[in-house]
Coordinates of C-alpha atoms and ligand atoms in Angstrom, one line a residue:
M686 CA -38.8 -22.1 6.9
T687 CA -40.0 -19.3 9.2
R688 CA -37.1 -18.4 11.0
D689 CA -37.7 -16.3 14.3
D690 CA -35.3 -18.1 17.3
S691 CA -33.7 -15.1 17.1
D692 CA -32.6 -12.9 20.0
P693 CA -34.8 -10.9 20.8
R694 CA -32.3 -8.1 21.4
E695 CA -32.6 -4.7 20.0
T696 CA -35.8 -3.4 19.0
D697 CA -35.2 -0.1 19.7
G698 CA -37.1 2.8 17.5
K699 CA -37.4 -0.2 14.3
T700 CA -40.3 -2.1 16.0
R701 CA -43.2 0.9 15.4
T702 CA -45.7 0.0 13.2
D703 CA -46.1 3.8 12.4
D704 CA -49.2 3.4 10.0
E705 CA -50.1 6.5 10.2
G706 CA -51.0 7.8 6.8
A707 CA -51.2 4.6 5.2
R708 CA -54.7 5.2 4.1
Q709 CA -54.0 4.2 0.9
A710 CA -52.5 1.5 -0.2
S711 CA -50.1 1.8 -3.2
P712 CA -52.0 1.5 -6.7
D713 CA -48.7 0.1 -8.5
G714 CA -48.7 -3.1 -7.0
S715 CA -49.7 -6.4 -9.9
P716 CA -53.5 -6.4 -10.1
E717 CA -53.3 -9.6 -9.8
S718 CA -54.5 -11.6 -6.5
G719 CA -51.9 -14.2 -6.5
D720 CA -51.7 -15.9 -3.1
S721 CA -48.6 -15.4 -1.5
G722 CA -48.7 -18.2 1.5
T723 CA -47.3 -17.3 4.6
D724 CA -43.7 -17.9 4.0
Q725 CA -41.9 -15.7 5.7
A726 CA -38.7 -16.9 3.6
L727 CA -37.8 -15.2 0.9
P728 CA -39.6 -16.5 -2.6
D729 CA -37.6 -17.8 -5.5
G730 CA -36.3 -15.1 -7.8
G731 CA -37.8 -12.7 -5.2
A732 CA -40.0 -10.2 -7.3
S733 CA -37.9 -10.1 -10.6
A734 CA -39.7 -13.3 -12.4
E735 CA -41.0 -10.6 -14.9
G736 CA -39.0 -10.6 -18.4
A737 CA -36.3 -13.0 -16.1
D738 CA -34.1 -15.3 -18.3
D739 CA -32.8 -18.6 -18.0
V740 CA -29.7 -19.7 -15.5
A741 CA -26.9 -19.4 -17.6
L742 CA -24.6 -18.0 -15.1
D743 CA -22.0 -15.1 -16.8
P744 CA -20.0 -13.2 -14.4
W745 CA -19.8 -10.7 -16.8
G746 CA -23.4 -10.5 -18.4
S747 CA -26.5 -9.3 -17.0
S748 CA -28.3 -11.5 -16.1
T749 CA -31.2 -12.5 -13.8
I750 CA -31.5 -15.8 -11.8
S751 CA -35.3 -16.5 -12.6
D752 CA -35.2 -19.9 -10.3
Y753 CA -32.9 -20.2 -7.9
R754 CA -33.7 -23.9 -7.9
K755 CA -32.6 -24.5 -11.1
L756 CA -28.8 -23.6 -9.4
F757 CA -29.1 -26.4 -7.3
E758 CA -30.1 -29.1 -9.9
E759 CA -28.0 -27.7 -13.1
F760 CA -24.9 -26.7 -11.8
G761 CA -24.6 -28.6 -8.3
I762 CA -24.8 -25.6 -5.8
E763 CA -25.8 -26.8 -2.4
E764 CA -28.9 -25.3 -0.6
F765 CA -27.8 -23.4 2.4
D766 CA -30.3 -24.3 4.7
E767 CA -28.7 -28.1 4.9
V768 CA -25.7 -26.5 6.5
L769 CA -27.3 -23.9 8.6
P770 CA -27.3 -26.0 11.6
E771 CA -23.5 -26.4 11.8
V772 CA -22.9 -22.6 12.1
P773 CA -22.9 -21.1 15.2
N774 CA -24.5 -18.1 15.9
P775 CA -25.5 -17.5 12.0
H776 CA -25.8 -14.4 10.7
Y777 CA -29.2 -12.9 9.4
L778 CA -29.1 -13.0 5.8
M779 CA -28.2 -17.2 6.7
R780 CA -31.2 -17.3 8.6
R781 CA -33.8 -15.4 6.5
G782 CA -32.3 -17.4 3.6
V783 CA -30.9 -14.4 1.7
I784 CA -28.1 -16.4 1.7
F785 CA -29.3 -19.5 0.2
G786 CA -26.7 -21.6 -1.6
H787 CA -23.0 -22.8 -1.1
R788 CA -20.1 -25.0 -2.3
D789 CA -18.5 -27.2 0.0
Y790 CA -19.5 -24.5 2.9
T791 CA -18.8 -27.4 6.0
P792 CA -15.4 -27.1 6.4
V793 CA -15.6 -23.7 7.4
A794 CA -18.6 -23.9 9.6
D795 CA -16.4 -26.6 11.2
A796 CA -13.7 -24.2 11.3
M797 CA -15.3 -21.5 12.9
R798 CA -16.8 -24.1 15.2
E799 CA -13.6 -25.5 16.7
G800 CA -11.8 -22.7 16.3
D801 CA -9.5 -23.3 13.8
D802 CA -7.7 -21.1 10.9
F803 CA -9.8 -20.1 8.2
A804 CA -10.6 -17.5 5.8
V805 CA -12.7 -15.3 3.9
L806 CA -12.3 -13.4 0.6
S807 CA -14.5 -11.5 -1.9
G808 CA -13.8 -8.3 -4.3
F809 CA -15.5 -5.6 -6.0
M810 CA -15.2 -4.1 -9.0
P811 CA -15.2 -0.4 -9.1
T812 CA -17.6 0.0 -11.7
G813 CA -19.8 2.7 -10.0
D814 CA -20.8 3.6 -6.3
P815 CA -21.3 0.7 -3.9
H816 CA -24.8 0.0 -3.2
I817 CA -26.8 -1.6 -0.5
G818 CA -26.4 -5.2 -2.7
H819 CA -23.1 -4.9 -2.1
K820 CA -23.3 -4.2 1.4
L821 CA -24.7 -8.1 1.9
V822 CA -21.4 -8.8 0.6
F823 CA -19.4 -6.2 3.1
D824 CA -21.7 -7.2 5.9
E825 CA -20.7 -11.3 4.9
I826 CA -16.8 -10.9 5.1
I827 CA -17.3 -8.9 8.4
W828 CA -19.4 -11.3 10.0
H829 CA -16.7 -13.9 9.2
Q830 CA -14.5 -11.3 10.0
R831 CA -15.7 -11.7 13.5
Q832 CA -16.5 -15.1 13.6
G833 CA -12.4 -15.3 13.9
G834 CA -11.6 -15.6 10.2
D835 CA -9.0 -13.9 8.4
A836 CA -10.5 -11.1 6.3
Y837 CA -9.8 -10.1 2.4
G838 CA -11.2 -7.4 0.8
L839 CA -10.1 -6.7 -2.6
I840 CA -10.7 -4.1 -5.8
A841 CA -11.0 -6.2 -8.6
D842 CA -9.2 -2.8 -10.8
L843 CA -7.8 -4.7 -13.3
E844 CA -11.3 -6.5 -14.1
A845 CA -12.9 -3.4 -14.4
H846 CA -10.2 -1.7 -17.0
S847 CA -10.2 -4.9 -18.9
A848 CA -13.4 -6.5 -18.5
R849 CA -15.8 -3.3 -18.0
G850 CA -13.3 -0.3 -20.2
L851 CA -12.9 1.6 -16.9
S852 CA -10.6 4.4 -17.1
W853 CA -7.9 3.9 -14.3
E854 CA -9.2 7.8 -13.3
E855 CA -12.8 6.3 -12.8
I856 CA -11.2 3.1 -11.0
D857 CA -9.2 5.2 -8.3
E858 CA -12.8 7.7 -7.2
H859 CA -14.7 4.4 -7.2
A860 CA -11.8 1.8 -5.2
R861 CA -12.2 4.8 -2.2
D862 CA -15.6 4.8 -1.8
Y863 CA -15.7 1.0 -1.8
V864 CA -12.9 0.9 1.0
L865 CA -14.7 3.5 2.9
S866 CA -17.9 1.7 3.1
L867 CA -16.3 -1.9 3.9
L868 CA -14.2 -0.1 6.7
A869 CA -17.3 1.9 8.1
L870 CA -19.8 -1.1 8.3
G871 CA -16.8 -2.5 10.5
F872 CA -14.0 -4.3 8.7
D873 CA -10.8 -4.3 10.7
P874 CA -8.0 -3.8 8.5
E875 CA -5.6 -4.3 11.2
E876 CA -6.6 -7.9 11.3
G877 CA -7.6 -7.9 7.8
E878 CA -5.8 -7.0 4.4
L879 CA -7.4 -4.8 2.0
Y880 CA -5.8 -4.8 -1.5
R881 CA -6.4 -3.8 -5.4
Q882 CA -5.5 -5.7 -7.6
S883 CA -3.4 -4.0 -9.9
D884 CA -0.5 -3.3 -7.5
N885 CA -0.1 -6.7 -5.9
R886 CA 2.9 -8.2 -6.7
T887 CA 2.8 -11.6 -5.3
L888 CA -1.0 -12.2 -6.0
Q889 CA 0.4 -11.5 -9.8
E890 CA 2.7 -14.0 -9.3
L891 CA 0.4 -16.4 -7.9
A892 CA -2.0 -15.7 -10.8
F893 CA 0.8 -16.4 -13.5
E894 CA 1.7 -20.0 -11.6
L895 CA -2.0 -20.6 -11.6
G896 CA -2.2 -20.0 -15.5
S897 CA 0.2 -22.7 -16.3
K898 CA -2.9 -24.9 -15.6
A899 CA -5.1 -23.3 -17.2
N900 CA -6.3 -23.0 -21.7
F901 CA -7.9 -20.9 -24.1
S902 CA -10.4 -23.9 -24.7
E903 CA -11.7 -23.8 -20.7
F904 CA -11.9 -20.0 -21.1
Q905 CA -14.1 -20.6 -24.4
G906 CA -15.9 -23.6 -22.4
I907 CA -16.7 -21.8 -19.5
Y908 CA -16.7 -17.7 -20.6
G909 CA -17.6 -17.7 -24.0
F910 CA -14.2 -15.9 -24.7
D911 CA -13.3 -16.1 -28.2
G912 CA -10.9 -14.7 -30.7
E913 CA -12.0 -11.5 -30.4
T914 CA -11.6 -11.3 -26.3
N915 CA -8.8 -9.0 -24.8
V916 CA -5.7 -10.8 -23.9
S917 CA -5.9 -8.2 -20.7
H918 CA -9.6 -9.9 -19.8
M919 CA -8.4 -13.3 -19.8
Q920 CA -5.0 -11.9 -17.5
S921 CA -8.3 -11.0 -15.1
V922 CA -9.5 -14.1 -14.9
V923 CA -6.2 -16.0 -13.9
T924 CA -6.4 -13.1 -11.9
Q925 CA -9.4 -13.6 -9.8
M926 CA -8.6 -17.4 -9.5
A927 CA -5.0 -16.1 -7.5
D928 CA -7.6 -13.9 -5.3
I929 CA -9.1 -16.8 -4.3
L930 CA -6.6 -18.6 -3.4
Y931 CA -4.4 -15.9 -2.1
P932 CA -5.8 -16.0 1.9
Q933 CA -4.0 -19.8 1.6
L934 CA -0.3 -18.8 0.7
E935 CA 1.0 -18.6 3.8
E936 CA -0.8 -21.8 4.9
P937 CA -3.3 -24.0 3.2
K938 CA -6.9 -23.3 5.0
P939 CA -10.6 -22.8 4.7
T940 CA -11.8 -20.1 2.7
V941 CA -15.3 -19.1 1.7
I942 CA -15.7 -16.9 -1.2
P943 CA -19.1 -14.7 -0.5
V944 CA -20.8 -14.0 -4.2
G945 CA -23.8 -13.5 -5.9
P946 CA -24.2 -16.9 -7.7
D947 CA -23.3 -15.3 -11.0
Q948 CA -20.1 -15.8 -9.6
D949 CA -20.3 -18.9 -9.3
P950 CA -18.1 -20.0 -12.8
H951 CA -15.4 -18.8 -11.6
V952 CA -15.9 -20.3 -7.8
R953 CA -15.9 -23.8 -9.6
F954 CA -12.9 -23.1 -11.9
A955 CA -10.4 -21.7 -8.8
R956 CA -12.0 -25.1 -7.1
D957 CA -10.3 -27.0 -10.3
L958 CA -7.3 -25.1 -10.1
A959 CA -6.4 -25.3 -7.0
A960 CA -6.9 -29.5 -7.4
R961 CA -4.9 -29.3 -10.5
M962 CA -1.5 -27.3 -8.7
R963 CA -1.5 -30.3 -6.0
F964 CA 1.5 -32.0 -6.5
F965 CA -0.6 -36.0 -4.7
K966 CA -3.7 -37.4 -6.4
V967 CA -4.9 -39.4 -3.2
T968 CA -7.4 -42.0 -4.2
E969 CA -8.6 -45.4 -2.8
A970 CA -8.0 -48.4 -4.2
Y971 CA -8.4 -52.5 -4.1
A972 CA -6.1 -53.7 -6.9
S973 CA -3.3 -51.9 -9.0
F974 CA -5.9 -50.6 -11.2
E975 CA -7.6 -46.8 -11.0
L976 CA -11.3 -46.7 -10.6
T977 CA -14.0 -43.9 -11.0
D978 CA -16.2 -42.7 -7.6
A979 CA -19.1 -45.4 -8.8
E980 CA -16.8 -48.4 -9.8
R981 CA -15.2 -47.9 -6.3
S982 CA -18.2 -48.2 -4.4
I983 CA -19.3 -51.5 -6.5
V984 CA -15.5 -53.1 -5.3
A985 CA -15.8 -52.0 -1.8
A986 CA -19.1 -53.5 -1.6
A987 CA -17.8 -56.8 -3.2
Y988 CA -14.4 -56.6 -0.8
E989 CA -16.7 -56.5 2.0
A990 CA -19.2 -59.7 0.7
R991 CA -15.2 -61.5 0.2
E992 CA -16.7 -64.1 2.3
E993 CA -18.8 -65.1 0.3
F994 CA -17.0 -65.9 -3.1
A995 CA -13.6 -66.0 -2.0
E996 CA -12.2 -69.8 -1.6
D997 CA -9.2 -67.9 0.9
P998 CA -11.2 -64.5 2.6
E999 CA -7.8 -63.6 3.6
M1000 CA -6.9 -63.6 0.7
P1001 CA -9.6 -62.3 -2.2
R1002 CA -9.1 -63.0 -5.4
C1003 CA -10.0 -60.1 -8.6
G1004 CA -11.0 -62.9 -10.4
E1005 CA -13.7 -64.1 -8.0
A1006 CA -15.1 -60.6 -7.0
A1007 CA -15.9 -60.2 -11.1
E1008 CA -18.1 -63.5 -11.2
W1009 CA -19.3 -62.1 -8.1
V1010 CA -20.2 -58.7 -9.4
A1011 CA -21.3 -59.7 -12.7
D1012 CA -24.1 -62.4 -10.7
V1013 CA -25.4 -60.4 -8.0
D1014 CA -28.1 -58.1 -8.0
V1015 CA -26.4 -54.4 -8.0
S1016 CA -29.9 -52.9 -6.5
E1017 CA -29.9 -55.0 -3.5
L1018 CA -26.3 -53.9 -2.9
D1019 CA -25.7 -50.9 -0.4
V1020 CA -24.6 -48.6 -3.6
D1021 CA -26.4 -45.7 -5.5
V1022 CA -28.3 -47.0 -8.2
T1023 CA -27.0 -44.6 -10.5
V1024 CA -23.8 -47.0 -10.3
E1025 CA -25.5 -49.9 -11.7
T1026 CA -24.2 -48.6 -15.4
A1027 CA -20.6 -49.1 -13.5
V1028 CA -21.1 -52.9 -13.3
E1029 CA -20.0 -53.6 -16.7
S1030 CA -16.5 -51.9 -16.6
V1031 CA -16.0 -53.2 -13.2
V1032 CA -16.7 -56.9 -13.7
E1033 CA -13.7 -56.0 -16.7
K1034 CA -11.4 -54.4 -14.6
L1035 CA -11.8 -57.3 -12.3
E1036 CA -11.1 -60.3 -14.6
N1037 CA -8.0 -58.6 -15.9
A1038 CA -6.3 -58.6 -12.8
G1039 CA -7.5 -62.2 -12.3
M1040 CA -5.2 -63.2 -9.4
E1041 CA -4.1 -60.2 -7.6
P1042 CA -5.4 -60.2 -4.1
L1043 CA -8.2 -57.5 -4.1
R1044 CA -7.2 -55.4 -0.7
P1045 CA -8.1 -51.8 0.0
R1046 CA -5.4 -49.3 0.0
V1047 CA -4.5 -45.6 -0.4
R1048 CA -3.2 -44.8 -3.4
F1049 CA -0.7 -41.5 -3.7
L1050 CA -0.5 -40.6 -7.8
D1051 CA 1.9 -37.9 -8.4
A1052 CA 0.3 -35.6 -10.4
N1053 CA 2.8 -32.6 -10.5
A1054 CA 5.2 -33.9 -7.7
T1055 CA 9.0 -33.3 -8.1
E1056 CA 11.6 -36.0 -7.8
E1057 CA 12.5 -34.9 -4.5
A1058 CA 8.6 -34.8 -3.5
F1059 CA 7.8 -38.2 -4.4
E1060 CA 10.9 -39.4 -2.6
A1061 CA 10.0 -37.8 0.3
L1062 CA 6.6 -39.1 -0.1
I1063 CA 7.2 -42.6 0.4
E1064 CA 9.8 -42.2 3.3
S1065 CA 7.3 -40.5 5.1
V1066 CA 4.7 -43.0 4.6
E1067 CA 4.1 -45.9 7.4
G1068 CA 3.5 -49.1 7.4
E1069 CA 3.4 -51.3 4.5
K1070 CA 3.8 -49.4 1.3
R1071 CA 4.7 -50.1 -2.6
R1072 CA 6.0 -47.8 -4.8
Y1073 CA 5.4 -47.6 -8.7
E1074 CA 6.7 -45.9 -11.2
E1075 CA 3.8 -43.3 -10.9
H1076 CA 2.1 -44.1 -7.6
I1077 CA 2.6 -45.3 -3.9
D1078 CA 0.1 -47.7 -2.8
A1079 CA -0.3 -47.6 1.2
F1080 CA -1.6 -50.0 3.6
D1081 CA -1.9 -48.9 6.6
L1082 CA -3.3 -45.3 6.1
S1083 CA -7.2 -43.9 6.4
A1084 CA -8.0 -41.5 3.4
S1085 CA -7.9 -38.7 5.6
E1086 CA -4.4 -39.3 6.9
A1087 CA -2.9 -40.4 3.5
E1088 CA -4.2 -36.4 2.2
E1089 CA -3.0 -34.9 5.3
L1090 CA 0.7 -36.6 4.7
A1091 CA 0.3 -35.8 1.0
R1092 CA 0.0 -32.1 2.0
E1093 CA 3.0 -31.8 4.7
V1094 CA 5.1 -33.3 1.9
E1095 CA 3.8 -30.8 -0.6
L1096 CA 4.3 -27.6 1.5
Q1097 CA 7.9 -29.3 2.8
N1098 CA 9.0 -29.4 -1.1
G1099 CA 7.7 -25.9 -2.3
G1100 CA 4.2 -26.9 -3.3
Y1101 CA 1.0 -24.6 -1.7
G1102 CA -1.0 -27.6 -0.8
F1103 CA -4.6 -25.7 -1.4
L1104 CA -7.8 -26.2 -0.3
P1105 CA -10.5 -26.4 -2.4
P1106 CA -12.1 -22.6 -1.9
S1107 CA -15.8 -22.7 -0.5
S1108 CA -18.2 -20.1 -1.2
I1109 CA -21.7 -19.0 -0.2
Y1110 CA -24.2 -17.5 -2.7
H1111 CA -26.7 -15.0 -1.7
R1112 CA -30.5 -13.4 -3.6
F1113 CA -29.7 -10.4 -5.9
M1114 CA -32.2 -8.0 -4.8
T1115 CA -35.2 -6.7 -6.9
G1116 CA -34.4 -3.2 -8.1
L1117 CA -36.9 -0.7 -6.4
T1118 CA -38.8 0.3 -9.7
G1119 CA -39.0 -3.6 -10.0
G1120 CA -37.2 -5.6 -12.4
K1121 CA -33.1 -6.0 -11.9
M1122 CA -31.0 -4.5 -9.3
S1123 CA -28.7 -2.2 -11.4
S1124 CA -26.0 0.2 -10.8
S1125 CA -27.3 1.8 -14.5
I1126 CA -30.3 3.0 -13.2
P1127 CA -30.3 5.1 -10.4
A1128 CA -33.9 4.5 -9.2
S1129 CA -33.5 1.1 -8.6
H1130 CA -30.9 0.9 -6.3
I1131 CA -29.9 2.9 -3.3
S1132 CA -26.2 3.8 -3.3
L1133 CA -24.7 4.2 0.1
L1134 CA -23.5 7.7 -0.9
D1135 CA -26.8 8.7 -2.1
D1136 CA -28.1 11.3 0.1
P1137 CA -30.1 10.4 3.2
Q1138 CA -33.1 12.5 1.7
E1139 CA -33.0 10.7 -1.1
G1140 CA -32.9 7.6 -0.1
F1141 CA -35.5 8.3 1.8
D1142 CA -37.2 9.5 -1.5
K1143 CA -36.5 6.4 -3.5
V1144 CA -38.1 4.2 -0.8
K1145 CA -41.3 6.4 -0.9
S1146 CA -41.4 6.2 -4.6
A1147 CA -40.8 2.1 -4.3
T1148 CA -42.9 -0.2 -6.2
T1149 CA -44.6 -2.7 -3.6
G1150 CA -46.3 -6.3 -3.6
G1151 CA -49.6 -4.2 -2.6
R1152 CA -53.7 -4.0 -3.9
E1153 CA -54.4 -1.7 -6.0
T1154 CA -56.8 -0.4 -3.1
A1155 CA -56.9 -0.2 0.9
E1156 CA -59.9 -2.8 0.6
K1157 CA -58.5 -5.2 -1.4
Q1158 CA -55.3 -4.5 0.8
R1159 CA -57.0 -5.3 4.5
E1160 CA -59.3 -8.1 2.9
L1161 CA -56.3 -10.5 1.1
G1162 CA -53.2 -8.9 2.5
G1163 CA -50.4 -7.5 0.1
K1164 CA -47.5 -9.6 -1.4
A1165 CA -44.8 -9.8 0.5
D1166 CA -42.9 -12.0 -1.0
E1167 CA -43.2 -10.1 -4.4
C1168 CA -42.5 -6.7 -2.6
P1169 CA -39.1 -4.9 -3.3
V1170 CA -39.9 -3.0 -0.2
Y1171 CA -40.3 -5.9 2.3
E1172 CA -36.8 -6.8 0.6
L1173 CA -35.5 -4.2 2.1
Y1174 CA -36.6 -4.7 5.3
A1175 CA -35.5 -8.2 5.1
Y1176 CA -32.3 -7.7 3.7
L1177 CA -30.8 -5.0 5.5
L1178 CA -33.8 -2.8 8.0
S1179 CA -34.5 -5.1 10.1
G1180 CA -30.6 -5.8 10.7
D1181 CA -30.5 -8.9 13.3
D1182 CA -34.1 -8.5 14.3
D1183 CA -36.2 -11.0 12.9
E1184 CA -39.0 -10.6 15.0
F1185 CA -39.3 -7.3 13.2
A1186 CA -38.8 -8.7 10.0
K1187 CA -41.7 -11.2 10.5
R1188 CA -44.0 -9.0 12.5
V1189 CA -43.6 -7.0 8.8
Y1190 CA -44.4 -9.8 6.4
D1191 CA -47.0 -11.4 8.6
E1192 CA -48.7 -7.8 8.9
C1193 CA -48.3 -7.6 5.4
V1194 CA -49.9 -10.4 3.8
G1195 CA -52.4 -10.5 7.2
G1196 CA -53.8 -6.9 5.1
E1197 CA -52.9 -5.4 8.7
R1198 CA -50.2 -3.5 6.8
L1199 CA -51.0 -0.8 4.1
C1200 CA -48.0 0.4 2.0
G1201 CA -48.2 3.8 2.3
G1202 CA -47.2 3.1 6.1
C1203 CA -45.2 0.8 5.9
K1204 CA -42.8 2.8 2.7
E1205 CA -43.0 5.6 5.6
Q1206 CA -41.5 3.4 7.9
A1207 CA -39.0 1.9 5.7
A1208 CA -38.1 5.4 4.4
I1209 CA -37.3 6.1 7.4
L1210 CA -35.0 3.9 8.8
M1211 CA -33.1 3.9 5.0
E1212 CA -32.3 7.5 6.0
E1213 CA -31.2 6.8 9.5
F1214 CA -29.3 4.3 8.2
L1215 CA -27.4 6.2 5.3
E1216 CA -27.5 9.1 7.5
E1217 CA -25.2 6.8 10.2
H1218 CA -23.3 5.1 7.4
Q1219 CA -22.1 8.2 5.9
E1220 CA -21.0 9.6 9.2
K1221 CA -18.8 6.5 9.6
R1222 CA -17.4 7.0 6.4
E1223 CA -16.0 10.0 7.3
E1224 CA -14.7 8.4 11.0
A1225 CA -13.0 5.9 8.2
E1226 CA -11.3 8.9 6.2
A1227 CA -8.8 8.5 8.8
M1228 CA -8.1 5.3 8.5
L1229 CA -7.5 5.2 5.3
E1230 CA -4.6 7.3 5.9
E1231 CA -2.9 4.8 8.0
M1232 CA -3.7 1.8 5.8
D1233 CA -0.8 1.0 3.0
I1234 CA -3.0 0.3 0.2
S1235 CA -2.7 3.2 -2.5
L1236 CA -6.0 4.7 -3.5
E1237 CA -4.2 6.9 -6.4
S1238 CA -2.6 4.6 -9.4
D1239 CA -0.4 5.8 -11.5
R1240 CA -1.2 3.6 -14.7
R1241 CA -1.6 4.5 -17.7
G1242 CA -3.3 2.9 -21.0
V1243 CA -6.7 3.5 -22.2
A1244 CA -9.3 0.8 -21.2
P1245 CA -10.0 -1.6 -24.3
G1246 CA -13.9 -1.8 -25.0
D1247 CA -16.0 -3.3 -22.8
D1248 CA -16.2 -7.5 -23.5
Ligands
LIG2350 N1 -15.3 -10.6 -10.5 C1 -16.0 -10.4 -9.3 C2 -17.1 -9.1 -9.4 O1 -17.4 -9.1 -10.7 C3 -14.9 -9.4 -8.7 C4 -14.2 -10.3 -8.3 C5 -12.6 -10.5 -8.4 C6 -14.1 -10.9 -6.6 N2 -11.8 -10.8 -7.5 C7 -12.5 -11.7 -6.8 C8 -15.2 -11.8 -6.5 C9 -12.8 -12.7 -5.6 C10 -14.6 -12.9 -5.3 C11 -13.6 -12.9 -5.3 O2 -17.5 -8.4 -8.6
LIG2351 FE1 -47.0 -3.2 1.0 FE2 -45.1 -3.2 3.4 FE3 -46.6 -5.2 2.3 FE4 -44.4 -4.1 0.9 S1 -44.5 -5.4 2.6 S2 -47.0 -4.5 -0.1 S3 -44.9 -2.0 0.8 S4 -47.2 -3.1 3.2

């Protein structure tokens, strides 16, 4: 997994390894001498394994993620490494495995490569100062903007007020800081859009429409809401659903939502709602009855084998196919073994259809279409077609042509035509004091507003993955995989310079690098970063004036308690 294939540009002052004063390895490392391996990519769970809980994904909880692998197995998040080769000039957070997972990122990567429209959007709850964990997301938005995406950043003030109990005053103060840092890091406000949830009327209209497709029991199931949950909190959820689909209001387009994995429930729900809003559902069928995906793969295999069982292979009958499926050894077919369980239901469906011909077709099911939209669709289907009460079968269209047509007709008839939004997930940073990086523990994180000297000091007093003595460190090497300081290098301080990050890693695990000097170097880089960032924030102040984001809300009202 070692990724050192970057272009070796920009090695300026950062490449020095000043080990002066590095006589003494940090005494605060873990005493066990576990084998830390030589894999430079980040370990599962970083150094946060201690006391970590399980993987329940709760957007308002405080859970750390102890085992990223479970996210793949239990929640169906896919590994980012698998799409990495499709991404042009991947960001260093992608190359280094900090961005570890995704949902459906391929359409975004395709659009990027082909110069098609796509968008990126993420949101920030203004509950405290923006810190280096938020910087990951800022960078992800900005990178996608530079790749040609329409970029959106939003202040989740309704959520902060209703779910976290912040007053409007506190929210205003923090909102400004998020916007300034995003601008300072390179967000282009002329090309992109920044907004607050509370004063975006278009967003609220969309939220209202989406709310009509969601119900309370889903809120219970997904978020654990109950009879005590305040209603504004629920409104903030449909608002977030609207945020996620907002970039597609002008026109449907692949959209990526860069977030931490705790936000995955929101992403899944938004993908669901996007589908529920569609006028038509396009499926593939072989006869009048509907099929599940598993059933369909069996029927497809039967159709392919029609020469074997049909009296007239030009017109195989469902009944004939039923017999064939009942007799065939499914494990011999080119279908997933997990579909074997579908055999029985397939046989039944085929038997019931009897003499009906078995014939592939695409089907447009009427999900939400108006009468006019349904009529318009029938009109525009080319080739042979058959119309039913609630669906249309088309015999000369491919599935993708049918998808495209369905979207077109929907858009022309007052629908949204949403594509399911995609997401990418980054690892949470380990706190500088070990454990979780948390806004409420100042020493655990570095705020983007911290005085540079304070940033320097926090790095200097950080926990490390070092051995108890310098001697041991030379002998055994440090545990970079469990070191919050190494994380700082990998996530932030090395910037785009993979070689530098790799060198720090190799020197650490090889025992050449001692924690004192390593922290000193990191502290200097952090100080420089903060100095520069804060200068840029000042420059960004001027931009703020020109933008039409309101940083003073005239809202009134006491925040509800935190739920
Ligand atoms: N819920 C997010 C958080 O807790 C903030 C947020 C609101 C958001 N709307 C969004 C994130 C849309 C991504 C996309 O930080
Ligand atoms: Fe020590 Fe640096 Fe290695 Fe961390 S990365 S264990 S601070 S030498």
